[in-house]
Each structure stands twice: as structure tokens, then as C-alpha cells.
Short mmCIF file of C-alpha atoms in Angstrom, two decimals:
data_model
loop_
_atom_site.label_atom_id
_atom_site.label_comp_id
_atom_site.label_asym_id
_atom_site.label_seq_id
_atom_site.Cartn_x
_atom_site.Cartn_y
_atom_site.Cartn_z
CA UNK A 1 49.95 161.16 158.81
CA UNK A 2 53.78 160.72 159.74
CA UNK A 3 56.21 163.04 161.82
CA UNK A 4 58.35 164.68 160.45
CA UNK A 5 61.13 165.70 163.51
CA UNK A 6 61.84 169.67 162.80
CA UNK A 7 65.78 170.64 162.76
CA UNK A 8 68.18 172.23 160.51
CA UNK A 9 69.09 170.22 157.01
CA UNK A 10 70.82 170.77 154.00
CA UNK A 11 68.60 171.85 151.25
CA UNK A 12 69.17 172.19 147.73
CA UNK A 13 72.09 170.46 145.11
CA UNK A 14 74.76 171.62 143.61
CA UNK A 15 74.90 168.93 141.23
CA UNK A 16 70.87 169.85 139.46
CA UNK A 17 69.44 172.08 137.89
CA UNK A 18 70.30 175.95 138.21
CA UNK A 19 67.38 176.43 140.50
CA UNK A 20 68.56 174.07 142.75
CA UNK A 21 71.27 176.49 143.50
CA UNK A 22 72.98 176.93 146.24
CA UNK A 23 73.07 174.16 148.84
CA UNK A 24 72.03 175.94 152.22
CA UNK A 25 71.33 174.94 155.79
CA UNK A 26 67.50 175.14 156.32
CA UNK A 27 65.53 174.91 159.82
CA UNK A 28 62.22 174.02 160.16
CA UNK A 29 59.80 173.23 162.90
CA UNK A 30 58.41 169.68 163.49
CA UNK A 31 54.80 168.84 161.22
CA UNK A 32 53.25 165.88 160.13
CA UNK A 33 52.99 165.18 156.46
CA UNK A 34 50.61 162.72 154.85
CA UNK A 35 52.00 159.37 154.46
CA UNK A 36 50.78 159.40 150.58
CA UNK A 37 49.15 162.08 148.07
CA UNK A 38 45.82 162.77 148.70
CA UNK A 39 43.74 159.96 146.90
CA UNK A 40 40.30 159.82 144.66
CA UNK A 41 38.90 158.80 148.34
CA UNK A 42 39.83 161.07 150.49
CA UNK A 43 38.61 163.70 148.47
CA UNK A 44 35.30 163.19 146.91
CA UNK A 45 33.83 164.23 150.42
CA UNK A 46 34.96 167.68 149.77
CA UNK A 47 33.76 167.49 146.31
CA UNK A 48 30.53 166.14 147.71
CA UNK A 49 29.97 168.91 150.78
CA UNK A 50 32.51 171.86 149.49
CA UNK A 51 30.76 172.71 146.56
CA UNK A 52 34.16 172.09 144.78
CA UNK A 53 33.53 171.11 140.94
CA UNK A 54 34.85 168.22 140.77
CA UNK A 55 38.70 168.22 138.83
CA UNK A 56 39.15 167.00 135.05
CA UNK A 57 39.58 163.19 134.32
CA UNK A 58 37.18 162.91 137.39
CA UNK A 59 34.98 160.75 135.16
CA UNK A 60 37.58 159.01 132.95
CA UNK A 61 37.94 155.19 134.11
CA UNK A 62 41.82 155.61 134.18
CA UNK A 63 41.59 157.99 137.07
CA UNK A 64 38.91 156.22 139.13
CA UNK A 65 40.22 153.81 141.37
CA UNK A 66 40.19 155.38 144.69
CA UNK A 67 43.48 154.59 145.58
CA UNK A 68 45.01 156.68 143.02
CA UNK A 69 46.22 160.25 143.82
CA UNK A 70 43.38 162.94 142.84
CA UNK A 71 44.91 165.12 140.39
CA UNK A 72 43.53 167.95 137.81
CA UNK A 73 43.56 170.08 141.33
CA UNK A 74 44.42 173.43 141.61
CA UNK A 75 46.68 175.09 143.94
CA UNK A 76 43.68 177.06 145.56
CA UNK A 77 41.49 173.98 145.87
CA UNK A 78 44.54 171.95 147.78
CA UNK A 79 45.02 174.82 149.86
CA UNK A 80 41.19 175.03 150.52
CA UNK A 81 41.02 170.78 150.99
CA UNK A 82 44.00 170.89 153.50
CA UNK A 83 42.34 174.54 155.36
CA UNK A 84 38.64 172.23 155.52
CA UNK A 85 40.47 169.61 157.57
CA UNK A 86 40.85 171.68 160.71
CA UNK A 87 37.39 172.28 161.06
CA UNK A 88 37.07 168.18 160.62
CA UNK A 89 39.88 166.76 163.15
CA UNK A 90 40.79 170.47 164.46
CA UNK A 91 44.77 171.43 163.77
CA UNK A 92 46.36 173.65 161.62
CA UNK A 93 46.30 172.18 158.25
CA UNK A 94 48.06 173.71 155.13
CA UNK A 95 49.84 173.07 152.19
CA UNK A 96 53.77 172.36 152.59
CA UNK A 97 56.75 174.75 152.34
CA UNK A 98 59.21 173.65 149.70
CA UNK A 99 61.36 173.09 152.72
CA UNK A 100 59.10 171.44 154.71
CA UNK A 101 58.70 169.00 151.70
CA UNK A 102 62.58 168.87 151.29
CA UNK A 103 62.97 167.80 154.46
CA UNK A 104 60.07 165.46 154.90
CA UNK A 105 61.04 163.65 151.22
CA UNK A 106 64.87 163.57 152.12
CA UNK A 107 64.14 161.17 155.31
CA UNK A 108 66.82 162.05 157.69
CA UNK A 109 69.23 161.50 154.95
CA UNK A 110 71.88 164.63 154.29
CA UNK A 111 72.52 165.22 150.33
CA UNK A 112 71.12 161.30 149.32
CA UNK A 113 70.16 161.65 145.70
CA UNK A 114 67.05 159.86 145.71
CA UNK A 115 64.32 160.05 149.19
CA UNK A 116 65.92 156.16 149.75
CA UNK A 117 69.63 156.74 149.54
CA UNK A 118 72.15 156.59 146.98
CA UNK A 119 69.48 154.74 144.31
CA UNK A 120 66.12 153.91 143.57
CA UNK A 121 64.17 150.97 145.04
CA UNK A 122 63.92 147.95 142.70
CA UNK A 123 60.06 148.52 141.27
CA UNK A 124 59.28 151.50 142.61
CA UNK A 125 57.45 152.71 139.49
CA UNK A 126 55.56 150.83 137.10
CA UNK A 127 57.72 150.09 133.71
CA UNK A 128 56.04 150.71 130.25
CA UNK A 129 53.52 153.06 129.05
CA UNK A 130 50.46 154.46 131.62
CA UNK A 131 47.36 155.41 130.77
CA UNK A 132 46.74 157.08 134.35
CA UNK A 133 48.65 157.88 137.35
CA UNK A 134 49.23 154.02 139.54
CA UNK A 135 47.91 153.47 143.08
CA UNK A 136 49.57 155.56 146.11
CA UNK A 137 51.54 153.83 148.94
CA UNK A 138 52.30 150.88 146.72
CA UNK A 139 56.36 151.80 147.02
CA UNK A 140 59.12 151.19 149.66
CA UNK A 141 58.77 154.16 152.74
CA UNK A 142 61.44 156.43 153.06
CA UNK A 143 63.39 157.20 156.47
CA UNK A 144 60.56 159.07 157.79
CA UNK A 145 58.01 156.63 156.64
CA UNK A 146 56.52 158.57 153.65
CA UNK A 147 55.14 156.65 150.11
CA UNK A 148 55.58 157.88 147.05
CA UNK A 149 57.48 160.40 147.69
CA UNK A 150 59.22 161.82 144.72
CA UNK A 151 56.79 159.31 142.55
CA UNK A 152 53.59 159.51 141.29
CA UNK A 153 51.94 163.12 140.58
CA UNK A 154 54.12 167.08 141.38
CA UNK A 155 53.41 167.85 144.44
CA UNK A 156 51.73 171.48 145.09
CA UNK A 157 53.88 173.84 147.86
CA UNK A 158 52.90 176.62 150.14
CA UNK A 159 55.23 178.97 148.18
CA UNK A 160 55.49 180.80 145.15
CA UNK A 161 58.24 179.72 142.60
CA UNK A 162 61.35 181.75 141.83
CA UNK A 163 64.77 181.00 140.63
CA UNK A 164 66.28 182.52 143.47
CA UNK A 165 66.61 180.92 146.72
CA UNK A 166 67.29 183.76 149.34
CA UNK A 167 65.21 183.32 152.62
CA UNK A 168 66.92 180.85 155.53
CA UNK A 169 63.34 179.58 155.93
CA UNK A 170 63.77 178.23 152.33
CA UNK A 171 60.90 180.38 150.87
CA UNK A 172 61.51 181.77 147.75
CA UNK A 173 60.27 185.36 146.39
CA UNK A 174 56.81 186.25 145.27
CA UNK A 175 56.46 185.59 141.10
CA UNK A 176 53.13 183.95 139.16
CA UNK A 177 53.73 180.46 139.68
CA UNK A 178 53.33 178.03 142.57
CA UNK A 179 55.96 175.75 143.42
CA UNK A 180 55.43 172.00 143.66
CA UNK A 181 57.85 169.27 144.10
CA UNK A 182 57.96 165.09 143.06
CA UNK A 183 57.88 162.81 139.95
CA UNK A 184 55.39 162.07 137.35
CA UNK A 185 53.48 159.19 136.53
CA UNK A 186 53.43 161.12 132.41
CA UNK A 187 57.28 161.54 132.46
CA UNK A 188 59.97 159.09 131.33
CA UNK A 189 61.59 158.80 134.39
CA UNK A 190 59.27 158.65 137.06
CA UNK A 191 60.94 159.85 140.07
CA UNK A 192 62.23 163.39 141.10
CA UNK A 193 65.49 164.23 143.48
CA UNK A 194 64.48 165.70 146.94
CA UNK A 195 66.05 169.01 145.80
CA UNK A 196 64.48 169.01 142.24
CA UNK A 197 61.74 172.05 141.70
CA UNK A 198 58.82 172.44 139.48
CA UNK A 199 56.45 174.86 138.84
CA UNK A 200 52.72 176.05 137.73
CA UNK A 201 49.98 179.06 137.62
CA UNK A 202 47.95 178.27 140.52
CA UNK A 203 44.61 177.92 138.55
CA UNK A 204 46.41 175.43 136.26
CA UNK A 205 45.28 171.94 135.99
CA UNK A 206 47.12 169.32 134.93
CA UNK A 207 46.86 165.14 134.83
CA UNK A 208 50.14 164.77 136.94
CA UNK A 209 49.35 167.12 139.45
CA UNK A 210 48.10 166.33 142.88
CA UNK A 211 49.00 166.97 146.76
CA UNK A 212 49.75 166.62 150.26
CA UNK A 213 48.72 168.09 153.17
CA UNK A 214 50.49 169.01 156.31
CA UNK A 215 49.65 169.22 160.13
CA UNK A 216 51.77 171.52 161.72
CA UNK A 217 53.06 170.86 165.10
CA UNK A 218 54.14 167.21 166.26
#
């Protein structure tokens, strides 16, 4: 886990897409995030005690290794893997707020395009074609010490998805999809702005999606 120091920030870009829309000051409270995506490790206990089928690709040998970030999850089975924790270490454990995610993947930096600054960190994704999602915390930290952030698999959020952006907290209102945030390991470009949004069904399950957990408090 890594702190995340709470405050007010920027969120948002007026230079992406539509949904991005407007740039507004945001405060949130201090948290730690995970340093990575949860991996293939870190949750086959709850597969193994939960009585949580295990996800798609669970079997297939390009999803195995256990350093790679578990994916074919659910919003409702993150949420349920992050709620288990408490009982485990004690805390309040949860998914992030798009917000909190904002602010955690934009590293003390205001308005930076990328999670490192004005570009990209030589080799922070794999070049060529991928048959499976690479190996978490193999990238360059951000300010706030976080890997992969932006990279790798979209990120599930707290919140529920909607165009518009009207709460100061940064929480959007209440349609069918679940927000998530970050990259893709299945896209051409491989890395997502801080600001950038995506979006899913909750009881969807796709090869590029995976998550993070949060601890609130500092």
C-alpha cells in the first residue's frame, strides 16, 4: 500500500474526451491505494476461502503467472475482495472513487498529461503484440509511488459512470455502468491520461479488466 496525502486537486481535462469535461477543483481525504493491481496471487486466497468462482482465463497459461494483474473480475467481486480485507488486517477497505483514483494516478502533479509528467517513461509497456496482460510493478513509480498506473488492465471505481460530472466530491450520477479508469494491455496504446474515463455493466467480464483496492484513512 502507498499514501496518498488528501487535499484539493484539479480533476478532469479540457483537452480529452467530452466526458472529461470540465476541469474542476476536487478535495479528497487522505487513503492508501495499492502500489499495483491486484495480482493472480493475491487473489486466489479469496477464490480458495470466498467461494468466489474463479474469473475467465483463470486456467489459460497466458494469464497464470502470479505476478500478473487478475482480471475477468467483476465489479461486485472487487468490491467484495477489497470489503474481505478488513476482516483480514482490519481497516476500511473499498473500491476507489474516480477521484480518489485521479488523484492517487496524477502523483502530486497539477494537469501533467501522463501519471509521470509531460511524457511517458522510456519502456513502460511492452512493444508488439500480447497474448496476455504483462507482470505488475515492472514500470517507473509515479510521484506518489504507484506502478502501473494508467498501464496494464481498466481499473474498476467506487462510482457509477455518467457523462456528467456535477458533485465537488467528483462522483458522478447514478446510470448502469461502473466507472473504471487506466490503460490496456489489448489496446494499441497502452497507457491512459489521469483524467481519461471508461466504463462497464458491473457483472461484465472482460480480459483487460482488473483492480485496486483502497484503505481509507492515512
Amino acid at each position: 500500500m502507498v499514501d496518498v496525502p488528501g487535499g484539493p486537486f484539479r480533476m478532469g481535462s479540457d483537452t480529452g474526451r467530452a466526458d472529461e469535461t470540465p476541469v474542476r477543483e476536487v478535495s479528497v481525504g487522505p487513503f492508501a491505494m495499492a502500489r499495483t493491481a491486484i495480482t493472480r496471487a493475491q487473489y486466489a486466497p479469496f477464490v480458495a476461502t470466498a467461494g468466489v468462482a474463479a474469473p475467465p482465463w483463470w486456467d489459460d497459461p497466458d494469464f497464470a503467472d502470479p505476478d500478473q494483474p487478475v482480471v475477468g473480475i467483476t465489479w461486485f467481486e472487487a468490491g467484495g475482495y477489497a470489503a474481505s480485507l478488513a476482516a483480514l488486517v482490519g481497516g476500511s477497505w473499498r473500491l476507489p472513487t474516480e477521484a480518489e483514483w485521479e488523484r492517487a494516478a496524477r502523483g502530486g502533479l497539477d494537469q501533467a498529461p501522463t501519471p509521470w509528467g509531460d511524457s511517458v517513461p522510456a519502456g513502460e509497456s511492452p512493444d508488439g503484440p500480447l497474448s496476455g496482460p504483462w507482470r505488475v510493478g515492472r514500470g517507473t513509480p509515479n510521484g506518489f509511488g504507484l506502478c502501473d498506473i494508467g498501464t496494464i488492465v481498466h481499473e474498476w471505481c467506487a462510482d457509477w459512470y455518467s457523462l456528467a460530472t456535477v458533485a465537488a466530491d467528483g462522483r458522478p450520477a447514478l446510470p448502469a455502468r461502473r466507472a473504471s479508469r487506466g490503460g490496456s494491455w489489448r489496446h494499441r496504446v497502452r497507457w491512459s491520461p489521469p483524467s481519461a474515463r471508461s466504463s462497464l455493466p458491473p457483472d461484465f467480464r472482460y480480459a483487460d479488466y482488473g483492480f485496486r483496492v483502497l484503505r481509507e484513512g492515512a
